[in-house]
Protein backbone atom coordinates (compact mmCIF):
# COMPACT_ATOMS: atom_id res chain seq x y z
CA UNK A 1 0.00 0.00 0.00
CA UNK A 2 1.11 3.52 -0.68
CA UNK A 3 2.11 5.94 2.07
CA UNK A 4 3.22 9.53 2.46
CA UNK A 5 5.63 11.02 4.96
CA UNK A 6 5.90 14.70 5.77
CA UNK A 7 8.88 14.85 8.12
CA UNK A 8 8.27 18.38 9.34
CA UNK A 9 5.30 18.86 11.63
CA UNK A 10 5.81 22.58 12.06
CA UNK A 11 7.91 25.11 10.14
CA UNK A 12 8.39 28.80 10.82
CA UNK A 13 9.76 31.17 8.20
CA UNK A 14 10.04 34.92 7.92
CA UNK A 15 7.95 36.74 5.39
CA UNK A 16 9.91 37.10 2.17
CA UNK A 17 12.08 34.08 2.87
CA UNK A 18 12.09 31.00 0.71
CA UNK A 19 10.19 27.88 1.67
CA UNK A 20 10.58 24.18 1.08
CA UNK A 21 8.18 21.61 2.52
CA UNK A 22 9.27 18.02 2.30
CA UNK A 23 7.22 15.08 1.14
CA UNK A 24 8.33 11.50 0.64
CA UNK A 25 6.13 8.77 -0.71
CA UNK A 26 6.21 5.03 -0.84
CA UNK A 27 4.72 3.33 -3.88
CA UNK A 28 6.10 0.77 -6.28
CA UNK A 29 4.87 2.27 -9.52
CA UNK A 30 4.54 5.81 -10.83
CA UNK A 31 2.55 7.80 -8.28
CA UNK A 32 0.08 10.57 -8.78
CA UNK A 33 1.11 13.33 -6.40
CA UNK A 34 -0.72 16.31 -4.98
CA UNK A 35 -0.19 19.22 -2.64
CA UNK A 36 -3.16 20.73 -0.85
CA UNK A 37 -3.37 23.69 1.54
CA UNK A 38 -5.83 24.05 4.39
CA UNK A 39 -6.54 27.29 6.22
CA UNK A 40 -7.90 26.99 9.77
CA UNK A 41 -11.43 25.63 9.82
CA UNK A 42 -11.54 25.31 6.07
CA UNK A 43 -11.50 22.58 3.47
CA UNK A 44 -8.54 21.77 1.26
CA UNK A 45 -7.46 23.72 -1.78
CA UNK A 46 -5.41 22.09 -4.50
CA UNK A 47 -2.06 23.82 -5.03
CA UNK A 48 -0.63 21.58 -7.72
CA UNK A 49 -0.44 18.03 -8.98
CA UNK A 50 1.94 15.75 -10.83
CA UNK A 51 0.82 12.92 -13.06
CA UNK A 52 3.56 12.62 -15.67
CA UNK A 53 5.85 14.64 -17.90
CA UNK A 54 7.91 17.57 -16.68
CA UNK A 55 9.01 16.80 -13.15
CA UNK A 56 8.86 20.46 -12.10
CA UNK A 57 5.24 21.51 -11.79
CA UNK A 58 3.89 24.97 -11.24
CA UNK A 59 0.88 25.62 -9.08
CA UNK A 60 -1.23 28.43 -7.82
CA UNK A 61 -0.11 31.19 -5.45
CA UNK A 62 3.48 30.99 -6.70
CA UNK A 63 4.13 27.45 -5.49
CA UNK A 64 6.04 24.80 -7.37
CA UNK A 65 7.02 21.22 -6.66
CA UNK A 66 9.59 18.86 -8.09
CA UNK A 67 9.12 15.15 -8.50
CA UNK A 68 12.31 13.19 -7.90
CA UNK A 69 11.79 9.52 -8.52
CA UNK A 70 15.26 8.55 -7.27
CA UNK A 71 14.51 10.13 -3.90
CA UNK A 72 10.79 9.25 -3.82
CA UNK A 73 10.14 12.90 -3.07
CA UNK A 74 7.77 15.64 -4.12
CA UNK A 75 8.89 18.73 -2.23
CA UNK A 76 6.92 21.95 -2.35
CA UNK A 77 8.74 25.24 -2.79
CA UNK A 78 8.04 28.93 -2.88
CA UNK A 79 10.75 31.55 -3.45
CA UNK A 80 9.20 34.25 -1.25
CA UNK A 81 6.63 33.51 1.40
CA UNK A 82 3.78 35.88 2.21
CA UNK A 83 2.06 36.12 5.59
CA UNK A 84 -1.12 34.80 3.99
CA UNK A 85 0.65 31.52 3.23
CA UNK A 86 0.40 30.52 6.88
CA UNK A 87 -1.69 27.35 6.85
CA UNK A 88 -1.52 23.56 6.98
CA UNK A 89 -0.03 21.86 3.95
CA UNK A 90 -0.80 18.28 2.98
CA UNK A 91 0.99 16.09 0.49
CA UNK A 92 -1.05 13.24 -0.97
CA UNK A 93 -0.49 10.29 -3.28
CA UNK A 94 -2.83 8.23 -5.42
CA UNK A 95 -2.14 5.11 -7.42
CA UNK A 96 -4.19 6.32 -10.35
CA UNK A 97 -6.24 9.29 -11.41
CA UNK A 98 -9.38 7.55 -10.28
CA UNK A 99 -7.93 6.22 -7.02
CA UNK A 100 -8.41 7.42 -3.49
CA UNK A 101 -5.89 9.76 -1.93
CA UNK A 102 -3.54 8.87 0.86
CA UNK A 103 -2.51 11.93 2.84
CA UNK A 104 0.57 12.75 4.82
CA UNK A 105 0.25 14.04 8.35
CA UNK A 106 0.62 17.63 7.25
CA UNK A 107 3.07 20.47 7.89
CA UNK A 108 1.92 23.57 9.70
CA UNK A 109 3.54 26.70 8.29
CA UNK A 110 3.90 29.77 10.44
CA UNK A 111 5.05 33.03 8.88
CA UNK A 112 6.63 35.71 11.01
CA UNK A 113 6.58 39.34 9.99
CA UNK B 1 -12.20 26.10 -10.93
CA UNK B 2 -14.30 23.25 -9.65
CA UNK B 3 -16.38 24.07 -6.60
CA UNK B 4 -17.69 21.73 -3.96
CA UNK B 5 -20.07 22.90 -1.28
CA UNK B 6 -21.06 21.38 2.04
CA UNK B 7 -24.08 22.07 4.17
CA UNK B 8 -24.28 22.81 6.99
CA UNK B 9 -20.92 24.37 7.76
CA UNK B 10 -21.38 23.60 11.42
CA UNK B 11 -23.96 21.80 13.51
CA UNK B 12 -24.57 21.18 17.19
CA UNK B 13 -26.83 18.33 18.18
CA UNK B 14 -27.86 16.33 21.20
CA UNK B 15 -26.51 12.87 21.83
CA UNK B 16 -28.71 10.21 20.25
CA UNK B 17 -29.98 12.32 17.37
CA UNK B 18 -29.06 11.96 13.70
CA UNK B 19 -27.36 14.56 11.57
CA UNK B 20 -27.26 14.79 7.78
CA UNK B 21 -24.45 16.52 5.93
CA UNK B 22 -24.75 17.35 2.23
CA UNK B 23 -21.93 17.53 -0.28
CA UNK B 24 -22.57 19.05 -3.69
CA UNK B 25 -20.41 19.51 -6.77
CA UNK B 26 -21.58 22.83 -8.17
CA UNK B 27 -20.09 23.02 -11.63
CA UNK B 28 -19.22 19.47 -12.56
CA UNK B 29 -20.66 16.01 -12.29
CA UNK B 30 -19.06 13.66 -9.82
CA UNK B 31 -19.66 9.96 -10.12
CA UNK B 32 -17.43 9.49 -7.10
CA UNK B 33 -17.32 11.45 -3.89
CA UNK B 34 -15.29 10.81 -0.79
CA UNK B 35 -15.97 11.45 2.88
CA UNK B 36 -13.17 12.24 5.30
CA UNK B 37 -12.95 12.87 8.99
CA UNK B 38 -10.35 15.14 10.51
CA UNK B 39 -9.47 15.40 14.18
CA UNK B 40 -7.86 18.58 15.54
CA UNK B 41 -4.35 19.12 14.23
CA UNK B 42 -4.38 15.78 12.43
CA UNK B 43 -4.55 14.63 8.86
CA UNK B 44 -7.61 13.54 6.94
CA UNK B 45 -8.87 10.03 7.45
CA UNK B 46 -10.84 8.55 4.59
CA UNK B 47 -14.13 7.13 5.84
CA UNK B 48 -15.80 5.97 2.66
CA UNK B 49 -16.01 6.24 -1.09
CA UNK B 50 -19.41 7.15 -2.44
CA UNK B 51 -20.34 6.06 -5.95
CA UNK B 52 -23.40 7.42 -7.69
CA UNK B 53 -26.15 4.85 -7.90
CA UNK B 54 -24.40 2.18 -5.88
CA UNK B 55 -23.46 1.35 -2.31
CA UNK B 56 -20.64 3.19 -0.66
CA UNK B 57 -17.35 1.49 0.06
CA UNK B 58 -16.28 1.94 3.66
CA UNK B 59 -12.74 1.92 4.98
CA UNK B 60 -11.74 -0.60 7.58
CA UNK B 61 -12.97 0.32 11.02
CA UNK B 62 -15.73 2.67 9.85
CA UNK B 63 -19.21 1.59 10.92
CA UNK B 64 -21.42 1.65 7.85
CA UNK B 65 -24.61 1.50 9.92
CA UNK B 66 -23.54 4.54 11.88
CA UNK B 67 -22.30 6.62 8.97
CA UNK B 68 -24.91 6.26 6.24
CA UNK B 69 -23.88 7.48 2.82
CA UNK B 70 -26.18 8.13 -0.09
CA UNK B 71 -25.12 9.28 -3.55
CA UNK B 72 -28.41 9.67 -5.35
CA UNK B 73 -27.29 12.01 -8.12
CA UNK B 74 -24.16 13.05 -9.97
CA UNK B 75 -23.90 16.23 -7.92
CA UNK B 76 -25.03 15.24 -4.45
CA UNK B 77 -23.81 12.89 -1.75
CA UNK B 78 -25.05 12.86 1.83
CA UNK B 79 -23.50 11.57 5.03
CA UNK B 80 -25.86 10.83 7.91
CA UNK B 81 -24.38 10.34 11.34
CA UNK B 82 -26.95 8.19 13.11
CA UNK B 83 -27.45 8.16 16.86
CA UNK B 84 -24.63 10.61 17.28
CA UNK B 85 -22.47 10.52 20.39
CA UNK B 86 -19.89 13.00 21.70
CA UNK B 87 -17.06 10.91 20.25
CA UNK B 88 -18.51 11.56 16.79
CA UNK B 89 -17.72 15.24 17.20
CA UNK B 90 -15.26 16.09 14.46
CA UNK B 91 -14.63 17.99 11.25
CA UNK B 92 -16.13 16.14 8.29
CA UNK B 93 -14.87 16.98 4.81
CA UNK B 94 -16.13 15.70 1.49
CA UNK B 95 -14.44 15.72 -1.86
CA UNK B 96 -15.72 15.13 -5.38
CA UNK B 97 -13.72 13.69 -8.21
CA UNK B 98 -13.76 15.63 -11.44
CA UNK B 99 -13.00 13.01 -14.07
CA UNK B 100 -12.03 15.57 -16.68
CA UNK B 101 -9.50 17.19 -14.38
CA UNK B 102 -8.53 13.83 -12.85
CA UNK B 103 -8.52 15.59 -9.50
CA UNK B 104 -10.42 15.61 -6.23
CA UNK B 105 -11.87 18.92 -5.14
CA UNK B 106 -12.73 19.43 -1.52
CA UNK B 107 -15.66 21.01 0.24
CA UNK B 108 -15.17 23.55 3.04
CA UNK B 109 -15.99 21.01 5.73
CA UNK B 110 -18.69 20.59 8.36
CA UNK B 111 -17.90 20.88 12.03
CA UNK B 112 -20.08 18.60 14.14
CA UNK B 113 -20.40 18.98 17.88
CA UNK B 114 -22.44 16.40 19.75
CA UNK B 115 -23.45 17.37 23.27
GROMACS .gro file of C-alpha atoms in nm:
model
  228
    1UNK     CA    1   0.000   0.000   0.000
    2UNK     CA    2   0.111   0.352  -0.068
    3UNK     CA    3   0.211   0.594   0.207
    4UNK     CA    4   0.322   0.953   0.246
    5UNK     CA    5   0.563   1.102   0.496
    6UNK     CA    6   0.590   1.470   0.577
    7UNK     CA    7   0.888   1.485   0.812
    8UNK     CA    8   0.827   1.838   0.934
    9UNK     CA    9   0.530   1.886   1.163
   10UNK     CA   10   0.581   2.258   1.206
   11UNK     CA   11   0.791   2.511   1.014
   12UNK     CA   12   0.839   2.880   1.082
   13UNK     CA   13   0.976   3.117   0.820
   14UNK     CA   14   1.004   3.492   0.792
   15UNK     CA   15   0.795   3.674   0.539
   16UNK     CA   16   0.991   3.710   0.217
   17UNK     CA   17   1.208   3.408   0.287
   18UNK     CA   18   1.209   3.100   0.071
   19UNK     CA   19   1.019   2.788   0.167
   20UNK     CA   20   1.058   2.418   0.108
   21UNK     CA   21   0.818   2.161   0.252
   22UNK     CA   22   0.927   1.802   0.230
   23UNK     CA   23   0.722   1.508   0.114
   24UNK     CA   24   0.833   1.150   0.064
   25UNK     CA   25   0.613   0.877  -0.071
   26UNK     CA   26   0.621   0.503  -0.084
   27UNK     CA   27   0.472   0.333  -0.388
   28UNK     CA   28   0.610   0.077  -0.628
   29UNK     CA   29   0.487   0.227  -0.952
   30UNK     CA   30   0.454   0.581  -1.083
   31UNK     CA   31   0.255   0.780  -0.828
   32UNK     CA   32   0.008   1.057  -0.878
   33UNK     CA   33   0.111   1.333  -0.640
   34UNK     CA   34  -0.072   1.631  -0.498
   35UNK     CA   35  -0.019   1.922  -0.264
   36UNK     CA   36  -0.316   2.073  -0.085
   37UNK     CA   37  -0.337   2.369   0.154
   38UNK     CA   38  -0.583   2.405   0.439
   39UNK     CA   39  -0.654   2.729   0.622
   40UNK     CA   40  -0.790   2.699   0.977
   41UNK     CA   41  -1.143   2.563   0.982
   42UNK     CA   42  -1.154   2.531   0.607
   43UNK     CA   43  -1.150   2.258   0.347
   44UNK     CA   44  -0.854   2.177   0.126
   45UNK     CA   45  -0.746   2.372  -0.178
   46UNK     CA   46  -0.541   2.209  -0.450
   47UNK     CA   47  -0.206   2.382  -0.503
   48UNK     CA   48  -0.063   2.158  -0.772
   49UNK     CA   49  -0.044   1.803  -0.898
   50UNK     CA   50   0.194   1.575  -1.083
   51UNK     CA   51   0.082   1.292  -1.306
   52UNK     CA   52   0.356   1.262  -1.567
   53UNK     CA   53   0.585   1.464  -1.790
   54UNK     CA   54   0.791   1.757  -1.668
   55UNK     CA   55   0.901   1.680  -1.315
   56UNK     CA   56   0.886   2.046  -1.210
   57UNK     CA   57   0.524   2.151  -1.179
   58UNK     CA   58   0.389   2.497  -1.124
   59UNK     CA   59   0.088   2.562  -0.908
   60UNK     CA   60  -0.123   2.843  -0.782
   61UNK     CA   61  -0.011   3.119  -0.545
   62UNK     CA   62   0.348   3.099  -0.670
   63UNK     CA   63   0.413   2.745  -0.549
   64UNK     CA   64   0.604   2.480  -0.737
   65UNK     CA   65   0.702   2.122  -0.666
   66UNK     CA   66   0.959   1.886  -0.809
   67UNK     CA   67   0.912   1.515  -0.850
   68UNK     CA   68   1.231   1.319  -0.790
   69UNK     CA   69   1.179   0.952  -0.852
   70UNK     CA   70   1.526   0.855  -0.727
   71UNK     CA   71   1.451   1.013  -0.390
   72UNK     CA   72   1.079   0.925  -0.382
   73UNK     CA   73   1.014   1.290  -0.307
   74UNK     CA   74   0.777   1.564  -0.412
   75UNK     CA   75   0.889   1.873  -0.223
   76UNK     CA   76   0.692   2.195  -0.235
   77UNK     CA   77   0.874   2.524  -0.279
   78UNK     CA   78   0.804   2.893  -0.288
   79UNK     CA   79   1.075   3.155  -0.345
   80UNK     CA   80   0.920   3.425  -0.125
   81UNK     CA   81   0.663   3.351   0.140
   82UNK     CA   82   0.378   3.588   0.221
   83UNK     CA   83   0.206   3.612   0.559
   84UNK     CA   84  -0.112   3.480   0.399
   85UNK     CA   85   0.065   3.152   0.323
   86UNK     CA   86   0.040   3.052   0.688
   87UNK     CA   87  -0.169   2.735   0.685
   88UNK     CA   88  -0.152   2.356   0.698
   89UNK     CA   89  -0.003   2.186   0.395
   90UNK     CA   90  -0.080   1.828   0.298
   91UNK     CA   91   0.099   1.609   0.049
   92UNK     CA   92  -0.105   1.324  -0.097
   93UNK     CA   93  -0.049   1.029  -0.328
   94UNK     CA   94  -0.283   0.823  -0.542
   95UNK     CA   95  -0.214   0.511  -0.742
   96UNK     CA   96  -0.419   0.632  -1.035
   97UNK     CA   97  -0.624   0.929  -1.141
   98UNK     CA   98  -0.938   0.755  -1.028
   99UNK     CA   99  -0.793   0.622  -0.702
  100UNK     CA  100  -0.841   0.742  -0.349
  101UNK     CA  101  -0.589   0.976  -0.193
  102UNK     CA  102  -0.354   0.887   0.086
  103UNK     CA  103  -0.251   1.193   0.284
  104UNK     CA  104   0.057   1.275   0.482
  105UNK     CA  105   0.025   1.404   0.835
  106UNK     CA  106   0.062   1.763   0.725
  107UNK     CA  107   0.307   2.047   0.789
  108UNK     CA  108   0.192   2.357   0.970
  109UNK     CA  109   0.354   2.670   0.829
  110UNK     CA  110   0.390   2.977   1.044
  111UNK     CA  111   0.505   3.303   0.888
  112UNK     CA  112   0.663   3.571   1.101
  113UNK     CA  113   0.658   3.934   0.999
  114UNK     CA  114  -1.220   2.610  -1.093
  115UNK     CA  115  -1.430   2.325  -0.965
  116UNK     CA  116  -1.638   2.407  -0.660
  117UNK     CA  117  -1.769   2.173  -0.396
  118UNK     CA  118  -2.007   2.290  -0.128
  119UNK     CA  119  -2.106   2.138   0.204
  120UNK     CA  120  -2.408   2.207   0.417
  121UNK     CA  121  -2.428   2.281   0.699
  122UNK     CA  122  -2.092   2.437   0.776
  123UNK     CA  123  -2.138   2.360   1.142
  124UNK     CA  124  -2.396   2.180   1.351
  125UNK     CA  125  -2.457   2.118   1.719
  126UNK     CA  126  -2.683   1.833   1.818
  127UNK     CA  127  -2.786   1.633   2.120
  128UNK     CA  128  -2.651   1.287   2.183
  129UNK     CA  129  -2.871   1.021   2.025
  130UNK     CA  130  -2.998   1.232   1.737
  131UNK     CA  131  -2.906   1.196   1.370
  132UNK     CA  132  -2.736   1.456   1.157
  133UNK     CA  133  -2.726   1.479   0.778
  134UNK     CA  134  -2.445   1.652   0.593
  135UNK     CA  135  -2.475   1.735   0.223
  136UNK     CA  136  -2.193   1.753  -0.028
  137UNK     CA  137  -2.257   1.905  -0.369
  138UNK     CA  138  -2.041   1.951  -0.677
  139UNK     CA  139  -2.158   2.283  -0.817
  140UNK     CA  140  -2.009   2.302  -1.163
  141UNK     CA  141  -1.922   1.947  -1.256
  142UNK     CA  142  -2.066   1.601  -1.229
  143UNK     CA  143  -1.906   1.366  -0.982
  144UNK     CA  144  -1.966   0.996  -1.012
  145UNK     CA  145  -1.743   0.949  -0.710
  146UNK     CA  146  -1.732   1.145  -0.389
  147UNK     CA  147  -1.529   1.081  -0.079
  148UNK     CA  148  -1.597   1.145   0.288
  149UNK     CA  149  -1.317   1.224   0.530
  150UNK     CA  150  -1.295   1.287   0.899
  151UNK     CA  151  -1.035   1.514   1.051
  152UNK     CA  152  -0.947   1.540   1.418
  153UNK     CA  153  -0.786   1.858   1.554
  154UNK     CA  154  -0.435   1.912   1.423
  155UNK     CA  155  -0.438   1.578   1.243
  156UNK     CA  156  -0.455   1.463   0.886
  157UNK     CA  157  -0.761   1.354   0.694
  158UNK     CA  158  -0.887   1.003   0.745
  159UNK     CA  159  -1.084   0.855   0.459
  160UNK     CA  160  -1.413   0.713   0.584
  161UNK     CA  161  -1.580   0.597   0.266
  162UNK     CA  162  -1.601   0.624  -0.109
  163UNK     CA  163  -1.941   0.715  -0.244
  164UNK     CA  164  -2.034   0.606  -0.595
  165UNK     CA  165  -2.340   0.742  -0.769
  166UNK     CA  166  -2.615   0.485  -0.790
  167UNK     CA  167  -2.440   0.218  -0.588
  168UNK     CA  168  -2.346   0.135  -0.231
  169UNK     CA  169  -2.064   0.319  -0.066
  170UNK     CA  170  -1.735   0.149   0.006
  171UNK     CA  171  -1.628   0.194   0.366
  172UNK     CA  172  -1.274   0.192   0.498
  173UNK     CA  173  -1.174  -0.060   0.758
  174UNK     CA  174  -1.297   0.032   1.102
  175UNK     CA  175  -1.573   0.267   0.985
  176UNK     CA  176  -1.921   0.159   1.092
  177UNK     CA  177  -2.142   0.165   0.785
  178UNK     CA  178  -2.461   0.150   0.992
  179UNK     CA  179  -2.354   0.454   1.188
  180UNK     CA  180  -2.230   0.662   0.897
  181UNK     CA  181  -2.491   0.626   0.624
  182UNK     CA  182  -2.388   0.748   0.282
  183UNK     CA  183  -2.618   0.813  -0.009
  184UNK     CA  184  -2.512   0.928  -0.355
  185UNK     CA  185  -2.841   0.967  -0.535
  186UNK     CA  186  -2.729   1.201  -0.812
  187UNK     CA  187  -2.416   1.305  -0.997
  188UNK     CA  188  -2.390   1.623  -0.792
  189UNK     CA  189  -2.503   1.524  -0.445
  190UNK     CA  190  -2.381   1.289  -0.175
  191UNK     CA  191  -2.505   1.286   0.183
  192UNK     CA  192  -2.350   1.157   0.503
  193UNK     CA  193  -2.586   1.083   0.791
  194UNK     CA  194  -2.438   1.034   1.134
  195UNK     CA  195  -2.695   0.819   1.311
  196UNK     CA  196  -2.745   0.816   1.686
  197UNK     CA  197  -2.463   1.061   1.728
  198UNK     CA  198  -2.247   1.052   2.039
  199UNK     CA  199  -1.989   1.300   2.170
  200UNK     CA  200  -1.706   1.091   2.025
  201UNK     CA  201  -1.851   1.156   1.679
  202UNK     CA  202  -1.772   1.524   1.720
  203UNK     CA  203  -1.526   1.609   1.446
  204UNK     CA  204  -1.463   1.799   1.125
  205UNK     CA  205  -1.613   1.614   0.829
  206UNK     CA  206  -1.487   1.698   0.481
  207UNK     CA  207  -1.613   1.570   0.149
  208UNK     CA  208  -1.444   1.572  -0.186
  209UNK     CA  209  -1.572   1.513  -0.538
  210UNK     CA  210  -1.372   1.369  -0.821
  211UNK     CA  211  -1.376   1.563  -1.144
  212UNK     CA  212  -1.300   1.301  -1.407
  213UNK     CA  213  -1.203   1.557  -1.668
  214UNK     CA  214  -0.950   1.719  -1.438
  215UNK     CA  215  -0.853   1.383  -1.285
  216UNK     CA  216  -0.852   1.559  -0.950
  217UNK     CA  217  -1.042   1.561  -0.623
  218UNK     CA  218  -1.187   1.892  -0.514
  219UNK     CA  219  -1.273   1.943  -0.152
  220UNK     CA  220  -1.566   2.101   0.024
  221UNK     CA  221  -1.517   2.355   0.304
  222UNK     CA  222  -1.599   2.101   0.573
  223UNK     CA  223  -1.869   2.059   0.836
  224UNK     CA  224  -1.790   2.088   1.203
  225UNK     CA  225  -2.008   1.860   1.414
  226UNK     CA  226  -2.040   1.898   1.788
  227UNK     CA  227  -2.244   1.640   1.975
  228UNK     CA  228  -2.345   1.737   2.327
   0.00000   0.00000   0.00000
